[in-house]
XYZ file of C-alpha atoms in Angstrom:
335
model
C -125.604 72.436 -200.513
C -122.421 71.107 -198.923
C -119.893 73.684 -197.788
C -117.539 71.649 -195.565
C -113.899 71.051 -196.474
C -114.703 67.337 -196.944
C -117.201 67.964 -199.764
C -116.387 66.240 -203.063
C -115.695 69.563 -204.774
C -113.196 70.652 -202.135
C -111.470 67.276 -202.162
C -111.202 67.433 -205.930
C -109.758 70.970 -205.824
C -107.270 69.955 -203.174
C -106.170 66.965 -205.242
C -105.816 69.189 -208.308
C -103.625 71.647 -206.374
C -101.436 68.814 -205.094
C -101.029 67.403 -208.589
C -100.127 70.797 -210.024
C -97.616 71.332 -207.217
C -95.945 68.046 -208.164
C -95.104 69.554 -211.541
C -92.603 71.796 -209.738
C -91.422 69.473 -206.984
C -91.445 65.934 -208.403
C -88.288 65.127 -210.440
C -90.314 62.684 -212.548
C -92.616 65.492 -213.658
C -89.860 68.080 -214.058
C -88.276 66.213 -216.948
C -91.312 67.149 -219.057
C -90.950 70.902 -218.410
C -90.635 72.934 -221.600
C -88.861 76.052 -220.266
C -85.957 76.481 -217.828
C -85.624 79.482 -215.531
C -81.937 79.967 -214.717
C -81.085 81.508 -211.358
C -78.087 83.635 -210.491
C -78.365 82.676 -206.800
C -77.772 78.941 -207.198
C -75.222 78.682 -204.354
C -72.767 76.952 -206.681
C -74.949 73.832 -207.102
C -75.938 73.265 -210.775
C -79.108 71.460 -209.688
C -80.208 74.522 -207.720
C -79.485 76.904 -210.570
C -82.305 75.803 -212.891
C -86.068 75.479 -212.323
C -88.104 73.750 -215.005
C -91.573 75.182 -215.692
C -94.550 74.599 -217.983
C -95.234 77.610 -220.122
C -98.889 76.694 -220.825
C -99.736 76.762 -217.093
C -97.815 79.952 -216.373
C -99.278 81.709 -219.415
C -102.812 80.736 -218.406
C -102.353 81.793 -214.782
C -100.150 84.893 -215.029
C -100.324 87.780 -217.523
C -96.600 88.492 -217.106
C -95.717 85.039 -218.430
C -98.358 85.172 -221.169
C -96.749 88.330 -222.541
C -93.261 86.911 -222.035
C -93.865 83.605 -223.806
C -95.751 85.318 -226.612
C -92.628 87.350 -227.344
C -90.218 84.401 -227.390
C -88.938 83.260 -230.811
C -89.981 79.821 -232.035
C -87.403 77.174 -231.036
C -84.942 76.479 -233.825
C -84.996 72.735 -233.123
C -87.966 70.583 -232.218
C -87.881 69.896 -228.512
C -85.351 72.653 -227.824
C -86.015 74.114 -224.380
C -85.723 77.908 -223.972
C -83.700 79.150 -221.028
C -84.677 82.361 -219.260
C -82.141 84.126 -217.038
C -84.010 85.366 -213.989
C -81.434 88.120 -213.404
C -82.378 89.637 -216.780
C -86.061 88.811 -216.517
C -87.175 90.957 -213.565
C -85.737 93.686 -211.288
C -83.881 92.072 -208.393
C -83.897 88.711 -210.155
C -80.256 88.066 -209.329
C -81.112 87.986 -205.622
C -83.745 85.225 -205.895
C -82.847 81.700 -204.772
C -84.491 78.437 -205.755
C -86.667 78.054 -202.646
C -88.189 81.521 -203.017
C -88.770 81.148 -206.758
C -90.452 77.769 -206.308
C -92.649 79.176 -203.517
C -93.957 81.922 -205.826
C -94.338 79.549 -208.785
C -96.311 77.118 -206.606
C -98.739 79.944 -205.877
C -99.125 80.631 -209.597
C -99.669 76.933 -210.326
C -102.025 76.127 -207.444
C -103.334 79.359 -205.934
C -101.952 78.250 -202.561
C -99.040 79.585 -200.511
C -96.559 76.819 -199.774
C -94.788 76.504 -196.442
C -91.075 77.176 -197.123
C -88.500 74.422 -196.494
C -87.228 74.532 -192.920
C -83.574 74.961 -193.917
C -84.526 78.060 -195.949
C -85.869 80.016 -192.974
C -83.907 78.776 -189.941
C -80.545 80.142 -188.812
C -77.836 78.210 -186.996
C -78.450 79.869 -183.626
C -80.096 77.289 -181.344
C -81.315 80.078 -179.053
C -83.118 81.942 -181.852
C -86.902 81.664 -182.150
C -86.533 82.180 -185.943
C -89.378 84.687 -185.965
C -87.386 87.413 -187.678
C -83.832 86.137 -188.067
C -81.792 86.758 -191.197
C -82.799 83.603 -193.168
C -86.504 84.345 -192.569
C -86.081 87.926 -193.792
C -83.951 86.912 -196.780
C -86.525 84.335 -197.884
C -89.423 86.814 -197.788
C -87.277 89.475 -199.478
C -86.526 87.056 -202.331
C -90.201 86.109 -202.596
C -91.076 89.804 -202.801
C -88.669 90.347 -205.697
C -90.283 87.410 -207.532
C -93.909 88.345 -206.785
C -93.310 91.967 -207.774
C -91.438 91.042 -210.932
C -94.171 88.612 -212.001
C -96.771 91.286 -211.160
C -98.731 89.214 -208.634
C -100.237 92.033 -206.577
C -101.879 89.898 -203.887
C -98.590 88.161 -203.103
C -96.724 91.468 -203.024
C -99.232 92.752 -200.459
C -98.839 89.600 -198.366
C -95.039 89.755 -198.348
C -95.052 93.511 -197.718
C -97.125 92.975 -194.577
C -94.657 90.353 -193.364
C -91.674 92.582 -194.033
C -93.367 95.502 -192.268
C -93.711 93.286 -189.208
C -90.039 92.290 -189.400
C -89.024 95.954 -189.521
C -90.435 96.360 -186.017
C -88.674 93.393 -184.391
C -85.604 92.472 -186.464
C -82.036 93.575 -185.835
C -81.273 96.902 -187.495
C -78.443 95.393 -189.554
C -80.891 92.910 -191.104
C -83.070 95.704 -192.491
C -80.695 96.677 -195.312
C -82.066 93.961 -197.603
C -85.619 95.096 -196.860
C -84.663 98.652 -197.834
C -83.209 97.352 -201.099
C -86.293 95.333 -202.047
C -88.629 98.169 -201.020
C -86.668 100.564 -203.233
C -86.412 98.176 -206.204
C -90.057 97.075 -206.093
C -91.335 100.593 -205.365
C -92.994 99.907 -202.017
C -93.002 103.413 -200.468
C -94.767 102.551 -197.204
C -92.335 99.729 -196.461
C -89.378 101.915 -197.436
C -90.568 104.706 -195.146
C -90.893 102.328 -192.183
C -87.389 100.964 -192.782
C -85.853 104.405 -193.049
C -87.440 105.541 -189.792
C -86.080 102.483 -187.992
C -82.585 102.559 -189.515
C -82.172 106.305 -189.054
C -82.550 105.946 -185.282
C -80.207 102.943 -185.045
C -76.452 102.991 -184.547
C -75.699 101.271 -187.852
C -72.390 102.359 -189.305
C -72.964 105.376 -191.570
C -70.183 104.453 -193.986
C -71.623 100.971 -194.329
C -75.079 102.338 -195.154
C -73.671 104.770 -197.700
C -71.745 101.968 -199.388
C -74.465 99.308 -199.619
C -77.591 101.388 -200.263
C -78.566 102.986 -203.591
C -77.279 106.548 -203.798
C -80.748 108.043 -204.133
C -82.052 106.189 -201.070
C -79.097 107.139 -198.879
C -78.762 110.740 -200.051
C -82.413 111.700 -200.355
C -84.016 109.541 -197.691
C -81.621 108.413 -194.959
C -78.916 111.064 -194.826
C -81.332 113.804 -193.817
C -82.177 111.810 -190.693
C -78.561 110.944 -189.908
C -77.036 114.420 -190.116
C -78.419 115.762 -186.813
C -77.149 112.657 -185.043
C -73.740 112.518 -186.667
C -73.076 116.183 -185.936
C -73.093 115.350 -182.241
C -70.732 112.395 -182.529
C -67.417 113.843 -183.562
C -65.967 117.055 -184.922
C -64.775 116.351 -188.457
C -61.148 117.145 -189.260
C -61.006 117.657 -193.048
C -57.320 116.716 -193.248
C -57.856 113.536 -191.259
C -60.905 112.637 -193.367
C -58.801 113.047 -196.516
C -56.140 110.706 -195.137
C -58.760 108.156 -194.127
C -60.281 108.342 -197.604
C -56.901 107.777 -199.280
C -56.189 104.712 -197.159
C -59.655 103.287 -197.747
C -59.198 103.758 -201.502
C -55.901 101.872 -201.294
C -57.641 99.058 -199.414
C -60.450 98.910 -201.950
C -57.893 98.611 -204.771
C -56.239 95.662 -202.913
C -52.993 97.603 -202.473
C -51.867 96.749 -198.931
C -48.320 97.938 -199.685
C -49.695 101.417 -200.427
C -51.732 101.271 -197.219
C -48.588 100.615 -195.177
C -46.752 103.408 -196.996
C -49.550 105.906 -196.314
C -49.749 104.927 -192.646
C -46.053 105.733 -192.248
C -46.342 108.942 -194.226
C -49.339 110.164 -192.202
C -47.974 108.825 -188.878
C -51.292 107.119 -188.057
C -52.340 103.535 -187.337
C -54.760 101.019 -188.790
C -57.002 101.621 -185.802
C -57.005 105.385 -186.366
C -58.672 104.897 -189.768
C -60.774 101.838 -188.826
C -58.958 99.935 -191.565
C -60.054 96.521 -190.274
C -63.689 97.614 -190.278
C -63.423 98.840 -193.857
C -61.653 95.716 -195.075
C -64.156 93.444 -193.312
C -67.062 95.265 -194.922
C -65.862 95.916 -198.480
C -62.556 94.236 -199.414
C -61.599 90.805 -200.701
C -60.789 88.226 -197.992
C -57.098 88.158 -198.895
C -56.818 91.911 -198.247
C -58.055 91.471 -194.700
C -55.743 88.471 -194.280
C -52.752 90.617 -195.260
C -53.796 93.308 -192.778
C -54.070 90.723 -190.016
C -50.535 89.543 -190.811
C -49.281 93.031 -189.941
C -50.395 92.250 -186.388
C -50.852 95.943 -185.614
C -54.615 96.344 -185.275
C -57.161 95.659 -182.544
C -59.649 93.153 -183.994
C -62.157 94.033 -181.252
C -61.966 97.806 -181.734
C -65.367 99.511 -181.922
C -66.033 102.242 -184.456
C -68.121 105.323 -183.732
C -71.300 103.269 -184.137
C -70.126 100.633 -181.667
C -69.362 97.971 -184.273
C -66.281 95.748 -184.395
C -64.735 94.382 -187.623
C -66.427 91.052 -186.902
C -69.850 92.681 -186.858
C -69.122 94.319 -190.214
C -68.119 90.919 -191.625
C -71.277 89.305 -190.243
C -73.463 91.942 -191.883
C -71.666 91.207 -195.140
C -72.003 87.433 -194.576
C -68.506 86.606 -195.836
C -67.430 83.282 -194.178
C -63.711 83.559 -194.986
C -63.429 87.002 -193.399
C -65.447 85.961 -190.352
C -63.200 82.918 -189.830
C -59.998 84.951 -190.232
C -61.126 87.481 -187.611
C -62.203 84.808 -185.125
C -58.879 83.023 -185.533
C -57.207 86.313 -184.614
C -59.257 86.621 -181.430
C -62.283 88.630 -182.564
C -65.224 88.321 -180.171
C -68.861 88.637 -181.150
C -69.632 89.694 -177.600
C -67.302 92.683 -177.898
C -70.293 94.841 -178.796
C -72.601 95.707 -175.932
């Protein structure tokens, strides 16, 4: 009995997988798809916002889709193509981009894991080895949302192992998205590893509290942070109240109120880390208006050692990053 990869059976299986993969990747084949999956993360390109699929293949290969398609109403018009919004279809669906969705669908179609497109997992840093940079992590995070939502346990295990490896070597600020997917997809081991790593980092506490689910921050992370934060600075309740009022004014886009409160309290933008807050949470125009005041240090470090530019980079907001750099912000300002 032949067992080599060149045996007729193996060649035939390989050809079948390649042909099935073409159903997702070849534009000629896609026009025959009978269901559209609509993505929320289409990056503004209409062509990237829709993935055509074949319901008969998905139903035969995946119980999730069998149950889903069985529940769909019969099309009102012959040839009418149903559209499924991924954001409403599965938990975390709004975070999934086209490349990640196609990668998971290819596995369902063919039983093989497809190598992701190079531009989906490579950052713009020429000195980066791209082993655990942000695009690599984001791609696997998106794949995990899809695999978990479609209830493909073997893929979830594969992606969880990859993410667990990234937790050990990635930058602490890049772990937030792993925490979110671990929480959403109920991956307790991965979540525990992330929490242990983040809790010993110098990530900004306010940033973590803002971006993480309340139950994760309060029940899981905060208990680790309290012993550390108690040694950083003695909290002045009156000052904290003033800081909170100014941050609320920033969040409501009211720069005029911010200026009024600064005068009333006799404190500065730097005293309340206003630039950090605006870079992390506010609309770009709010930060632009603050910069026009020309009264803040754009390279000031907060208690965690982060500058406004680092907060903007964690948020990945190009307009804010550009505005700060134009004002003299330096990425190297953080040791």
